[in-house]
């Protein structure tokens, strides 16, 4: 099992994995303003959300924080992983930022 770490610089790229790997996405957010990273799209046959947490909570109102979202790779195939930075109560159209990456999971890929 490998840990595949993704950050802002990895957006728009394709990433290889094997079932059993964990995809970890770390992105900046401003939680005190209500903006949090929300999951918009993934293939549930390939990825399963397995948790999220605030790693560096903002120390003051409006301060920057860091959100970590984890996904278990549970099956072979391809999945677009799409996240949106938005206020949950305002809906998908209110996103102020987006993160997308493609995950290709293949049991024959050595190196995770």
PDB file of C-alpha atoms in Angstrom:
ATOM      1  CA  UNK A   1       0.000   0.000   0.000  1.00  0.00           C
ATOM      2  CA  UNK A   2       1.372   3.384  -1.022  1.00  0.00           C
ATOM      3  CA  UNK A   3       0.344   6.893  -0.056  1.00  0.00           C
ATOM      4  CA  UNK A   4      -0.124   9.170  -3.062  1.00  0.00           C
ATOM      5  CA  UNK A   5       0.203  12.784  -1.912  1.00  0.00           C
ATOM      6  CA  UNK A   6      -1.447  15.446  -4.057  1.00  0.00           C
ATOM      7  CA  UNK A   7      -1.331  19.227  -3.681  1.00  0.00           C
ATOM      8  CA  UNK A   8      -2.298  22.275  -5.736  1.00  0.00           C
ATOM      9  CA  UNK A   9       0.621  21.667  -8.159  1.00  0.00           C
ATOM     10  CA  UNK A  10      -0.801  18.219  -9.000  1.00  0.00           C
ATOM     11  CA  UNK A  11      -4.123  19.554 -10.307  1.00  0.00           C
ATOM     12  CA  UNK A  12      -4.944  18.658 -13.888  1.00  0.00           C
ATOM     13  CA  UNK A  13      -2.555  15.715 -13.977  1.00  0.00           C
ATOM     14  CA  UNK A  14      -3.048  11.956 -14.196  1.00  0.00           C
ATOM     15  CA  UNK A  15      -1.799   9.841 -11.289  1.00  0.00           C
ATOM     16  CA  UNK A  16      -1.255   6.077 -11.197  1.00  0.00           C
ATOM     17  CA  UNK A  17      -2.282   3.896  -8.285  1.00  0.00           C
ATOM     18  CA  UNK A  18      -3.072   0.310  -7.346  1.00  0.00           C
ATOM     19  CA  UNK A  19      -6.008  -0.929  -5.293  1.00  0.00           C
ATOM     20  CA  UNK A  20      -5.004  -0.624  -1.639  1.00  0.00           C
ATOM     21  CA  UNK A  21      -3.231   2.721  -2.105  1.00  0.00           C
ATOM     22  CA  UNK A  22      -4.436   5.871  -0.363  1.00  0.00           C
ATOM     23  CA  UNK A  23      -4.766   9.173  -2.239  1.00  0.00           C
ATOM     24  CA  UNK A  24      -4.206  12.144   0.089  1.00  0.00           C
ATOM     25  CA  UNK A  25      -5.084  15.647  -1.142  1.00  0.00           C
ATOM     26  CA  UNK A  26      -3.876  18.681   0.858  1.00  0.00           C
ATOM     27  CA  UNK A  27      -5.206  22.089  -0.127  1.00  0.00           C
ATOM     28  CA  UNK A  28      -5.351  25.575   1.383  1.00  0.00           C
ATOM     29  CA  UNK A  29      -8.712  26.855   2.558  1.00  0.00           C
ATOM     30  CA  UNK A  30     -10.169  29.611   4.707  1.00  0.00           C
ATOM     31  CA  UNK A  31     -12.602  27.717   6.937  1.00  0.00           C
ATOM     32  CA  UNK A  32     -13.517  30.705   9.090  1.00  0.00           C
ATOM     33  CA  UNK A  33     -15.112  32.320   6.014  1.00  0.00           C
ATOM     34  CA  UNK A  34     -17.220  29.207   5.480  1.00  0.00           C
ATOM     35  CA  UNK A  35     -15.250  28.078   2.417  1.00  0.00           C
ATOM     36  CA  UNK A  36     -14.305  24.397   2.681  1.00  0.00           C
ATOM     37  CA  UNK A  37     -13.242  21.825   0.137  1.00  0.00           C
ATOM     38  CA  UNK A  38     -16.235  19.718  -0.916  1.00  0.00           C
ATOM     39  CA  UNK A  39     -16.124  16.499  -2.927  1.00  0.00           C
ATOM     40  CA  UNK A  40     -17.870  16.997  -6.274  1.00  0.00           C
ATOM     41  CA  UNK A  41     -16.963  13.941  -8.319  1.00  0.00           C
ATOM     42  CA  UNK A  42     -15.300  10.543  -8.031  1.00  0.00           C
ATOM     43  CA  UNK A  43     -16.040   7.015  -9.235  1.00  0.00           C
ATOM     44  CA  UNK A  44     -17.211   4.951  -6.231  1.00  0.00           C
ATOM     45  CA  UNK A  45     -16.020   1.769  -7.966  1.00  0.00           C
ATOM     46  CA  UNK A  46     -12.429   3.112  -7.864  1.00  0.00           C
ATOM     47  CA  UNK A  47     -12.225   5.537  -4.912  1.00  0.00           C
ATOM     48  CA  UNK A  48     -13.838   5.686  -1.479  1.00  0.00           C
ATOM     49  CA  UNK A  49     -13.628   8.801   0.738  1.00  0.00           C
ATOM     50  CA  UNK A  50     -11.934   7.676   3.960  1.00  0.00           C
ATOM     51  CA  UNK A  51     -11.658  10.867   5.969  1.00  0.00           C
ATOM     52  CA  UNK A  52     -10.736  14.508   6.118  1.00  0.00           C
ATOM     53  CA  UNK A  53      -9.335  16.907   8.660  1.00  0.00           C
ATOM     54  CA  UNK A  54      -8.078  20.420   9.176  1.00  0.00           C
ATOM     55  CA  UNK A  55      -4.299  20.192   9.615  1.00  0.00           C
ATOM     56  CA  UNK A  56      -3.386  23.798  10.241  1.00  0.00           C
ATOM     57  CA  UNK A  57      -6.411  25.564  11.674  1.00  0.00           C
ATOM     58  CA  UNK A  58      -6.626  29.256  11.087  1.00  0.00           C
ATOM     59  CA  UNK A  59      -5.482  31.197  14.138  1.00  0.00           C
ATOM     60  CA  UNK A  60      -7.683  34.207  13.497  1.00  0.00           C
ATOM     61  CA  UNK A  61     -10.867  35.129  11.675  1.00  0.00           C
ATOM     62  CA  UNK A  62     -10.328  34.905   7.941  1.00  0.00           C
ATOM     63  CA  UNK A  63      -6.989  33.119   8.373  1.00  0.00           C
ATOM     64  CA  UNK A  64      -5.694  30.457   6.005  1.00  0.00           C
ATOM     65  CA  UNK A  65      -5.887  26.788   6.933  1.00  0.00           C
ATOM     66  CA  UNK A  66      -4.999  23.465   5.330  1.00  0.00           C
ATOM     67  CA  UNK A  67      -7.508  20.678   4.607  1.00  0.00           C
ATOM     68  CA  UNK A  68      -6.511  17.041   4.051  1.00  0.00           C
ATOM     69  CA  UNK A  69      -8.934  14.724   2.236  1.00  0.00           C
ATOM     70  CA  UNK A  70      -8.198  10.992   1.996  1.00  0.00           C
ATOM     71  CA  UNK A  71      -9.487   8.453  -0.526  1.00  0.00           C
ATOM     72  CA  UNK A  72      -8.907   4.701  -0.484  1.00  0.00           C
ATOM     73  CA  UNK A  73      -8.260   3.148  -3.894  1.00  0.00           C
ATOM     74  CA  UNK A  74     -10.673   0.206  -3.808  1.00  0.00           C
ATOM     75  CA  UNK A  75     -10.867  -1.001  -7.411  1.00  0.00           C
ATOM     76  CA  UNK A  76      -9.296  -0.939 -10.841  1.00  0.00           C
ATOM     77  CA  UNK A  77     -10.296   1.707 -13.359  1.00  0.00           C
ATOM     78  CA  UNK A  78     -10.118   5.443 -13.874  1.00  0.00           C
ATOM     79  CA  UNK A  79     -11.709   8.132 -11.778  1.00  0.00           C
ATOM     80  CA  UNK A  80     -11.781  11.881 -12.052  1.00  0.00           C
ATOM     81  CA  UNK A  81     -11.403  13.333  -8.578  1.00  0.00           C
ATOM     82  CA  UNK A  82     -13.048  16.758  -8.459  1.00  0.00           C
ATOM     83  CA  UNK A  83     -13.172  19.049  -5.427  1.00  0.00           C
ATOM     84  CA  UNK A  84     -14.679  22.520  -5.060  1.00  0.00           C
ATOM     85  CA  UNK A  85     -13.838  25.218  -2.521  1.00  0.00           C
ATOM     86  CA  UNK A  86     -17.202  26.641  -1.537  1.00  0.00           C
ATOM     87  CA  UNK A  87     -19.694  27.317   1.199  1.00  0.00           C
ATOM     88  CA  UNK A  88     -21.833  24.181   1.556  1.00  0.00           C
ATOM     89  CA  UNK A  89     -25.074  26.151   1.888  1.00  0.00           C
ATOM     90  CA  UNK A  90     -24.505  28.118  -1.336  1.00  0.00           C
ATOM     91  CA  UNK A  91     -24.344  25.176  -3.755  1.00  0.00           C
ATOM     92  CA  UNK A  92     -21.894  24.018  -6.404  1.00  0.00           C
ATOM     93  CA  UNK A  93     -22.160  27.138  -8.581  1.00  0.00           C
ATOM     94  CA  UNK A  94     -20.675  29.248  -5.767  1.00  0.00           C
ATOM     95  CA  UNK A  95     -17.231  27.573  -5.891  1.00  0.00           C
ATOM     96  CA  UNK A  96     -14.335  30.034  -5.617  1.00  0.00           C
ATOM     97  CA  UNK A  97     -11.703  27.414  -6.546  1.00  0.00           C
ATOM     98  CA  UNK A  98     -11.545  23.899  -7.951  1.00  0.00           C
ATOM     99  CA  UNK A  99      -9.129  20.959  -7.884  1.00  0.00           C
ATOM    100  CA  UNK A 100      -9.306  18.107 -10.379  1.00  0.00           C
ATOM    101  CA  UNK A 101      -7.025  15.133 -10.951  1.00  0.00           C
ATOM    102  CA  UNK A 102      -7.383  11.820 -12.751  1.00  0.00           C
ATOM    103  CA  UNK A 103      -6.607   8.621 -10.849  1.00  0.00           C
ATOM    104  CA  UNK A 104      -5.809   5.510 -12.918  1.00  0.00           C
ATOM    105  CA  UNK A 105      -5.886   2.417 -10.721  1.00  0.00           C
ATOM    106  CA  UNK A 106      -4.351  -0.733 -12.181  1.00  0.00           C
ATOM    107  CA  UNK A 107      -3.515  -3.829 -10.107  1.00  0.00           C
ATOM    108  CA  UNK A 108      -0.614  -4.512 -12.499  1.00  0.00           C
ATOM    109  CA  UNK A 109       1.077  -1.164 -11.858  1.00  0.00           C
ATOM    110  CA  UNK A 110       4.175  -1.737  -9.756  1.00  0.00           C
ATOM    111  CA  UNK A 111       5.211   1.098  -7.528  1.00  0.00           C
ATOM    112  CA  UNK A 112       1.823   2.400  -6.345  1.00  0.00           C
TER     113      UNK A 112
END
